[in-house]
Coordinates of C-alpha atoms in Angstrom, one line a residue:
M1 CA 47.5 -4.5 -16.9
S2 CA 45.8 -0.9 -16.9
A3 CA 42.5 0.0 -15.9
F4 CA 40.5 2.4 -18.2
L5 CA 37.6 4.4 -17.7
Y6 CA 35.8 4.2 -21.1
S7 CA 31.8 6.1 -20.3
A8 CA 30.7 7.6 -17.4
T9 CA 27.5 9.8 -16.8
R10 CA 25.6 11.2 -13.4
T11 CA 22.1 12.2 -12.6
P12 CA 21.3 16.2 -12.0
F13 CA 21.6 16.6 -8.1
G14 CA 18.7 17.5 -6.1
R15 CA 18.2 19.6 -3.2
F16 CA 17.1 18.3 0.0
N17 CA 13.8 17.5 -0.3
G18 CA 13.7 18.9 -3.7
A19 CA 13.1 17.5 -7.0
L20 CA 14.5 13.8 -6.7
A21 CA 12.7 13.4 -3.2
G22 CA 10.2 11.2 -4.9
V23 CA 12.8 9.0 -6.4
R24 CA 13.8 5.4 -4.6
P25 CA 17.6 5.2 -4.5
D26 CA 17.7 2.2 -6.3
D27 CA 15.7 3.8 -9.0
L28 CA 18.0 6.7 -8.8
A29 CA 21.0 4.4 -9.4
A30 CA 19.0 2.3 -12.1
S31 CA 19.1 5.6 -13.9
A32 CA 22.6 6.1 -13.7
I33 CA 23.2 2.8 -14.9
T34 CA 21.2 2.7 -17.9
S35 CA 22.4 6.5 -19.2
T36 CA 25.8 5.0 -19.0
L37 CA 25.4 1.9 -20.6
A38 CA 23.5 3.7 -23.4
R39 CA 26.5 5.7 -24.3
V40 CA 28.3 2.4 -25.1
P41 CA 25.7 0.5 -27.4
G42 CA 28.0 -1.9 -28.6
L43 CA 28.5 -3.6 -24.9
D44 CA 26.6 -6.5 -24.1
P45 CA 25.1 -5.9 -21.0
A46 CA 26.2 -9.5 -20.0
A47 CA 29.9 -8.8 -20.9
I48 CA 29.9 -7.2 -17.4
D49 CA 31.6 -9.1 -14.9
D50 CA 30.6 -6.9 -11.7
V51 CA 29.2 -4.2 -10.5
V52 CA 30.6 -2.5 -7.7
W53 CA 28.3 0.3 -6.2
G54 CA 28.9 2.4 -3.6
N55 CA 26.5 3.9 -1.0
A56 CA 27.2 5.5 2.4
N57 CA 23.6 5.0 4.4
G58 CA 22.5 1.6 3.4
V59 CA 19.7 1.5 5.8
G60 CA 16.4 2.3 3.8
E61 CA 15.5 1.8 0.5
D62 CA 19.0 1.5 0.0
N63 CA 19.8 -1.8 2.1
R64 CA 20.6 -4.9 1.1
N65 CA 23.3 -4.7 -1.6
V66 CA 21.4 -1.6 -3.8
G67 CA 24.3 -2.4 -6.2
R68 CA 22.4 -5.6 -7.3
M69 CA 18.6 -4.6 -7.1
A70 CA 20.2 -1.3 -9.1
A71 CA 21.8 -3.9 -11.5
L72 CA 18.5 -5.9 -11.7
L73 CA 16.5 -2.8 -12.0
A74 CA 18.2 -1.2 -14.9
G75 CA 17.9 -4.6 -16.7
L76 CA 20.8 -6.2 -16.8
P77 CA 21.0 -9.8 -17.0
V78 CA 20.5 -12.0 -13.9
S79 CA 23.7 -13.1 -14.7
V80 CA 25.6 -10.3 -14.0
P81 CA 26.3 -9.8 -10.6
G82 CA 26.5 -6.6 -8.0
T83 CA 28.4 -5.6 -4.3
T84 CA 28.0 -2.8 -2.6
V85 CA 30.8 -0.8 -1.1
N86 CA 30.7 1.9 2.0
R87 CA 33.3 4.2 2.3
L88 CA 30.7 6.9 3.3
C89 CA 31.8 10.3 1.3
G90 CA 34.4 8.1 -0.7
S91 CA 32.0 4.9 -1.6
S92 CA 32.2 5.2 -5.6
L93 CA 35.6 6.6 -5.6
D94 CA 36.4 3.3 -3.7
A95 CA 34.0 1.6 -6.1
A96 CA 36.1 2.5 -8.9
M97 CA 39.1 1.8 -7.4
T98 CA 38.4 -2.0 -6.2
A99 CA 37.0 -2.1 -10.1
S100 CA 40.1 -0.3 -11.3
R101 CA 42.5 -3.1 -9.1
T102 CA 40.2 -5.8 -10.0
I103 CA 40.7 -5.7 -13.7
E104 CA 45.0 -5.1 -13.0
S105 CA 44.8 -8.0 -11.4
G106 CA 43.0 -9.5 -14.6
D107 CA 39.9 -11.4 -12.8
A108 CA 37.6 -9.3 -15.2
E109 CA 37.6 -7.1 -17.7
V110 CA 34.6 -5.0 -17.6
V111 CA 33.3 -3.7 -14.5
L112 CA 30.7 -1.0 -14.1
T113 CA 30.7 1.0 -10.4
G114 CA 28.9 4.1 -9.1
G115 CA 27.1 5.2 -6.4
V116 CA 24.0 6.7 -5.2
E117 CA 22.5 8.7 -2.3
S118 CA 19.2 9.9 -1.3
M119 CA 19.9 12.2 1.5
T120 CA 16.1 13.1 1.9
R121 CA 14.7 9.5 1.8
A122 CA 17.3 8.5 4.4
P123 CA 15.1 7.0 7.4
W124 CA 14.6 7.8 11.1
V125 CA 15.4 4.2 12.8
L126 CA 14.5 2.8 16.2
P127 CA 17.3 0.8 17.9
K128 CA 16.3 -2.7 19.8
S129 CA 15.8 -2.0 22.9
A130 CA 18.3 -4.1 25.2
K131 CA 15.2 -5.1 27.5
P132 CA 11.5 -6.4 25.9
F133 CA 8.5 -3.5 26.5
P134 CA 10.6 -1.2 27.3
A135 CA 8.2 1.6 29.4
G136 CA 9.9 4.8 28.8
D137 CA 10.2 6.6 25.4
V138 CA 12.1 5.4 22.4
T139 CA 14.2 7.8 20.0
A140 CA 13.9 7.6 16.6
V141 CA 17.5 8.3 15.1
S142 CA 18.3 10.2 12.4
T143 CA 20.3 8.6 9.2
T144 CA 20.9 11.3 6.9
L145 CA 24.5 12.5 8.4
G146 CA 27.1 12.3 10.5
W147 CA 27.7 10.2 13.7
R148 CA 24.5 7.9 15.0
L149 CA 24.2 5.4 17.2
V150 CA 27.7 6.6 19.1
N151 CA 29.6 3.8 20.7
P152 CA 30.5 5.2 24.4
R153 CA 33.8 3.9 24.3
M154 CA 34.4 6.7 21.5
P155 CA 36.4 8.6 22.9
K156 CA 34.4 12.3 22.5
E157 CA 37.0 14.4 20.4
W158 CA 36.3 11.7 17.7
T159 CA 32.7 12.2 17.2
V160 CA 32.4 15.8 17.4
S161 CA 30.0 17.1 14.5
L162 CA 31.6 17.2 11.1
G163 CA 31.3 21.1 11.1
E164 CA 32.9 21.5 14.4
A165 CA 35.8 19.0 13.0
N166 CA 35.9 21.4 10.2
E167 CA 35.7 24.8 12.5
Q168 CA 39.2 23.4 14.5
L169 CA 40.7 22.9 10.8
Q170 CA 40.1 26.4 10.5
E171 CA 41.7 27.2 14.0
R172 CA 44.4 24.9 13.1
F173 CA 45.4 26.3 9.7
G174 CA 44.0 30.0 9.9
I175 CA 41.7 29.8 7.1
S176 CA 39.5 33.0 7.4
R177 CA 35.7 33.4 6.8
E178 CA 36.5 35.3 3.6
R179 CA 38.5 33.0 2.4
Q180 CA 35.7 30.6 2.4
D181 CA 33.2 32.5 1.5
A182 CA 35.1 33.5 -2.2
F183 CA 35.5 29.8 -2.9
A184 CA 31.8 28.9 -2.2
A185 CA 31.1 31.9 -4.5
R186 CA 33.4 30.6 -7.0
S187 CA 32.3 27.4 -6.6
H188 CA 28.7 28.1 -7.5
Q189 CA 29.8 30.7 -10.2
L190 CA 31.7 28.3 -12.5
A191 CA 29.3 25.5 -12.1
H192 CA 26.6 27.9 -13.5
Q193 CA 29.1 28.9 -16.1
A194 CA 30.3 25.1 -17.0
W195 CA 26.2 24.3 -17.4
E196 CA 25.6 27.4 -19.6
S197 CA 28.6 26.5 -22.1
G198 CA 27.5 23.1 -22.0
F199 CA 30.1 21.6 -20.4
Y200 CA 27.4 19.0 -18.7
D201 CA 25.5 18.0 -21.1
D202 CA 26.9 15.0 -22.1
L203 CA 27.9 13.8 -18.6
V204 CA 24.7 14.7 -16.9
V205 CA 21.0 12.6 -17.9
P206 CA 17.6 13.3 -16.4
V207 CA 15.9 11.1 -14.3
E208 CA 12.9 9.3 -16.2
G209 CA 9.5 11.3 -15.4
V210 CA 11.2 13.9 -13.1
D211 CA 11.7 17.6 -14.5
L212 CA 15.0 18.2 -13.0
A213 CA 17.7 19.0 -16.0
R214 CA 20.1 20.5 -14.3
D215 CA 21.6 20.6 -10.4
E216 CA 19.0 22.0 -8.5
G217 CA 21.2 23.8 -5.7
I218 CA 23.4 25.9 -8.0
R219 CA 23.0 29.5 -7.1
A220 CA 24.4 32.0 -10.4
G221 CA 24.0 35.0 -8.2
S222 CA 26.4 33.8 -5.3
T223 CA 28.7 36.4 -4.2
P224 CA 31.4 36.4 -1.5
E225 CA 29.1 39.8 -0.3
V226 CA 25.9 37.8 -0.2
L227 CA 27.8 34.8 1.7
A228 CA 29.0 37.6 4.0
G229 CA 25.6 37.8 5.5
L230 CA 24.7 34.3 6.9
K231 CA 24.8 33.3 9.9
P232 CA 27.8 30.4 11.6
V233 CA 26.1 27.2 12.0
F234 CA 28.0 25.4 14.3
R235 CA 29.9 27.6 16.1
T236 CA 28.4 31.7 16.8
A237 CA 30.4 34.5 15.4
E238 CA 30.9 35.4 19.3
Q239 CA 32.7 31.9 19.2
G240 CA 34.8 32.3 16.1
G241 CA 32.4 30.4 13.9
T242 CA 33.2 30.4 10.5
I243 CA 31.4 27.5 8.4
T244 CA 27.8 28.8 7.3
A245 CA 25.0 26.8 5.0
G246 CA 26.4 28.7 2.2
N247 CA 30.6 28.0 2.3
A248 CA 29.8 24.3 3.2
S249 CA 28.5 21.6 0.9
P250 CA 24.6 20.7 1.1
L251 CA 22.2 17.4 1.8
N252 CA 21.5 15.9 -1.8
D253 CA 19.8 13.2 -3.7
G254 CA 21.5 11.6 -6.7
A255 CA 23.4 8.7 -8.3
S256 CA 26.7 8.7 -10.6
A257 CA 28.0 5.3 -13.4
V258 CA 31.5 5.1 -14.3
L259 CA 32.5 2.2 -16.6
L260 CA 35.8 1.0 -16.6
G261 CA 37.5 -2.1 -18.6
S262 CA 41.0 -3.2 -19.1
E263 CA 43.3 -2.0 -22.7
K264 CA 41.3 -5.3 -24.7
A265 CA 38.1 -4.5 -23.0
A266 CA 37.6 -1.7 -25.7
A267 CA 36.9 -4.0 -28.9
T268 CA 33.8 -5.7 -26.3
I269 CA 32.6 -2.1 -24.9
G270 CA 32.7 -1.1 -28.5
A271 CA 34.7 2.3 -27.8
D272 CA 37.8 4.0 -27.3
P273 CA 39.3 4.5 -23.6
I274 CA 39.2 8.0 -22.4
A275 CA 41.3 8.0 -18.9
R276 CA 43.6 5.2 -17.4
V277 CA 43.9 4.4 -14.0
A278 CA 47.3 5.8 -13.1
G279 CA 47.5 5.8 -9.4
R280 CA 45.4 5.5 -6.2
G281 CA 45.8 6.4 -2.7
V282 CA 44.2 5.9 0.7
M283 CA 44.7 7.9 4.1
A284 CA 43.3 7.7 7.6
L285 CA 43.7 10.3 10.3
E286 CA 41.8 11.2 13.7
P287 CA 38.3 11.3 12.9
Q288 CA 37.7 14.8 13.8
A289 CA 40.8 15.6 10.8
F290 CA 39.1 13.8 8.2
G291 CA 39.2 17.1 5.9
Y292 CA 42.6 17.3 5.8
A293 CA 43.2 13.4 4.4
P294 CA 42.6 14.2 1.1
V295 CA 46.1 15.6 1.3
E296 CA 48.0 12.4 2.2
A297 CA 46.2 10.3 0.0
A298 CA 46.9 12.7 -3.1
N299 CA 50.4 12.4 -2.5
R300 CA 50.0 8.3 -2.1
A301 CA 48.4 8.8 -5.9
L302 CA 50.8 10.5 -7.4
A303 CA 53.6 8.5 -6.3
R304 CA 52.4 5.5 -7.2
A305 CA 51.8 6.8 -10.7
G306 CA 55.4 7.8 -10.6
I307 CA 54.9 11.7 -11.2
G308 CA 54.8 15.2 -9.1
W309 CA 52.1 17.9 -8.3
D310 CA 54.4 19.6 -10.9
Q311 CA 53.0 17.5 -13.8
V312 CA 49.0 18.0 -12.5
G313 CA 47.0 19.9 -14.8
A314 CA 43.6 19.5 -13.2
V315 CA 42.4 18.6 -9.9
E316 CA 39.0 17.5 -8.5
L317 CA 38.2 17.4 -5.0
N318 CA 34.9 17.3 -3.6
E319 CA 33.9 20.1 -1.5
A320 CA 32.9 19.1 1.9
F321 CA 33.2 22.2 3.1
A322 CA 35.3 25.4 1.9
V323 CA 37.6 25.1 5.2
Q324 CA 39.0 21.9 4.1
S325 CA 38.9 22.0 0.5
L326 CA 41.1 25.4 0.9
A327 CA 43.9 23.4 3.6
C328 CA 44.1 20.7 0.9
V329 CA 45.0 22.7 -1.9
D330 CA 47.1 24.7 0.3
A331 CA 48.9 22.0 1.3
W332 CA 49.6 20.6 -2.2
K333 CA 51.0 24.3 -3.1
I334 CA 49.1 24.0 -6.1
D335 CA 47.5 26.8 -8.7
P336 CA 44.1 27.1 -7.3
T337 CA 42.6 27.8 -10.7
I338 CA 43.4 24.2 -11.6
V339 CA 41.1 22.9 -8.9
N340 CA 36.9 22.5 -9.3
Q341 CA 37.5 24.3 -12.8
K342 CA 33.4 23.1 -13.7
G343 CA 32.3 24.1 -10.0
G344 CA 32.7 21.8 -7.1
A345 CA 29.8 20.5 -4.6
I346 CA 29.3 23.4 -2.6
A347 CA 27.2 24.1 -5.7
I348 CA 26.7 20.9 -7.7
G349 CA 25.9 19.1 -4.4
H350 CA 27.1 15.9 -2.2
P351 CA 24.6 13.2 -2.4
L352 CA 27.6 11.0 -0.4
G353 CA 27.6 7.7 -1.8
A354 CA 27.4 9.0 -5.4
S355 CA 30.4 12.0 -5.3
G356 CA 33.3 10.2 -5.7
G357 CA 31.6 8.7 -9.1
R358 CA 31.4 12.8 -10.1
V359 CA 34.5 14.0 -9.8
L360 CA 36.3 10.9 -11.3
A361 CA 34.0 11.7 -14.4
T362 CA 34.5 15.3 -14.0
L363 CA 37.8 15.0 -14.1
A364 CA 38.4 12.9 -16.8
K365 CA 36.2 15.4 -19.2
V366 CA 38.3 18.6 -18.0
L367 CA 41.6 16.5 -19.0
R368 CA 40.1 16.2 -22.2
E369 CA 38.7 19.6 -23.1
T370 CA 42.0 21.1 -21.7
R371 CA 44.5 18.3 -23.3
Q372 CA 46.2 18.3 -19.8
R373 CA 47.7 14.9 -19.6
Y374 CA 47.8 14.3 -15.4
G375 CA 44.6 14.6 -12.9
V376 CA 43.7 13.9 -9.3
A377 CA 40.2 13.0 -8.6
A378 CA 40.2 13.4 -4.3
I379 CA 37.4 13.2 -1.6
C380 CA 37.1 13.4 2.2
I381 CA 35.8 10.9 3.9
G382 CA 33.9 11.4 7.5
V383 CA 35.4 9.4 10.6
G384 CA 39.1 10.3 9.1
Q385 CA 39.6 8.9 5.9
G386 CA 41.0 10.2 2.2
L387 CA 41.1 8.9 -1.2
A388 CA 42.4 9.6 -4.5
V389 CA 42.8 8.7 -8.1
V390 CA 45.4 10.2 -10.4
L391 CA 44.1 9.8 -14.0
E392 CA 45.8 9.8 -17.4
N393 CA 44.0 11.7 -20.3
C394 CA 44.0 9.0 -23.2
A395 CA 43.9 11.8 -25.7
V396 CA 46.8 13.3 -25.4
T397 CA 49.3 12.1 -27.9
G398 CA 53.0 11.2 -27.5
A399 CA 53.6 14.6 -29.3
D400 CA 51.5 16.8 -26.8
R401 CA 53.3 15.0 -24.1

């Protein structure tokens, strides 16, 4: 038995403190659920066996199982269960992988997956004191991104900042600032072209009450020359720093949703499947090497699908940083023009828990548009992990293969 993708949408991705800043993450998630189910009006929501939702933070308004909360807010019957998974940046791709395994096992026929993150609304937290009534100051810790409340037993080399980890990656592979800036500029240009051509019109649904129709962070005028003028953030130029605000993904808010089902669930859903989940892969490395983890995750997913890179016609790789994206593409030895053909996270944004659903949905549509049979969706994950999924295009006939 196989699992299939039937419907997928997402909200526009807003900038940090931007147009979506006033929307709670559980409401963002509910919006994505509503828009995705609207694409399959023949589906009785009561027929959804489970909701599996991704979220990386979970300490603010997204606490206490945001997947269940979003399902209730979206008006799903109270009989539809829901759970939340956390694999940081890979959470919503992990949710889809979990759902696909559940369907393949026969435990479910229809599973709604997705993910959400409001990095703007991520709270500051105060750890409880080990002693009552401490006399000294107490520090509030930001939960927006990266390590926080670190266990002192963790080796120092593991807990460097995400940016420093990727500076180490560029040293390891000799990936120049010029290549990173060129990759970042391409992301903005392709994302802008995709929006102008209408590619995202049926994938992205505005959030009710918010005046935002497109991804907020895309800069159509980005060029390598413009990006070259930005200062490195994590190391100085004198220290060999190459990563800037322009060649790394920004902080964002947004949600994505993907409806999965078995082949026979087409009758229940009232729609034909779009793509089949053909393979899955997960990989872990040293925490500071997280940017390189998608390499083997994708190789494992391809092996489980029974195909090689020579049969892959499209890749959606979440662009956490230009340098880690380039390191992965170089390792795969693939044609870089098949990667992120409609722009990537550097331009579109990376609301942590929502990005996996975005790359999976975008890949499915790119495969249909290009009539390629196989594609790979991959994502790197903080603390040294990577995930990948192989999709097979249901629209490609035997004669086309």
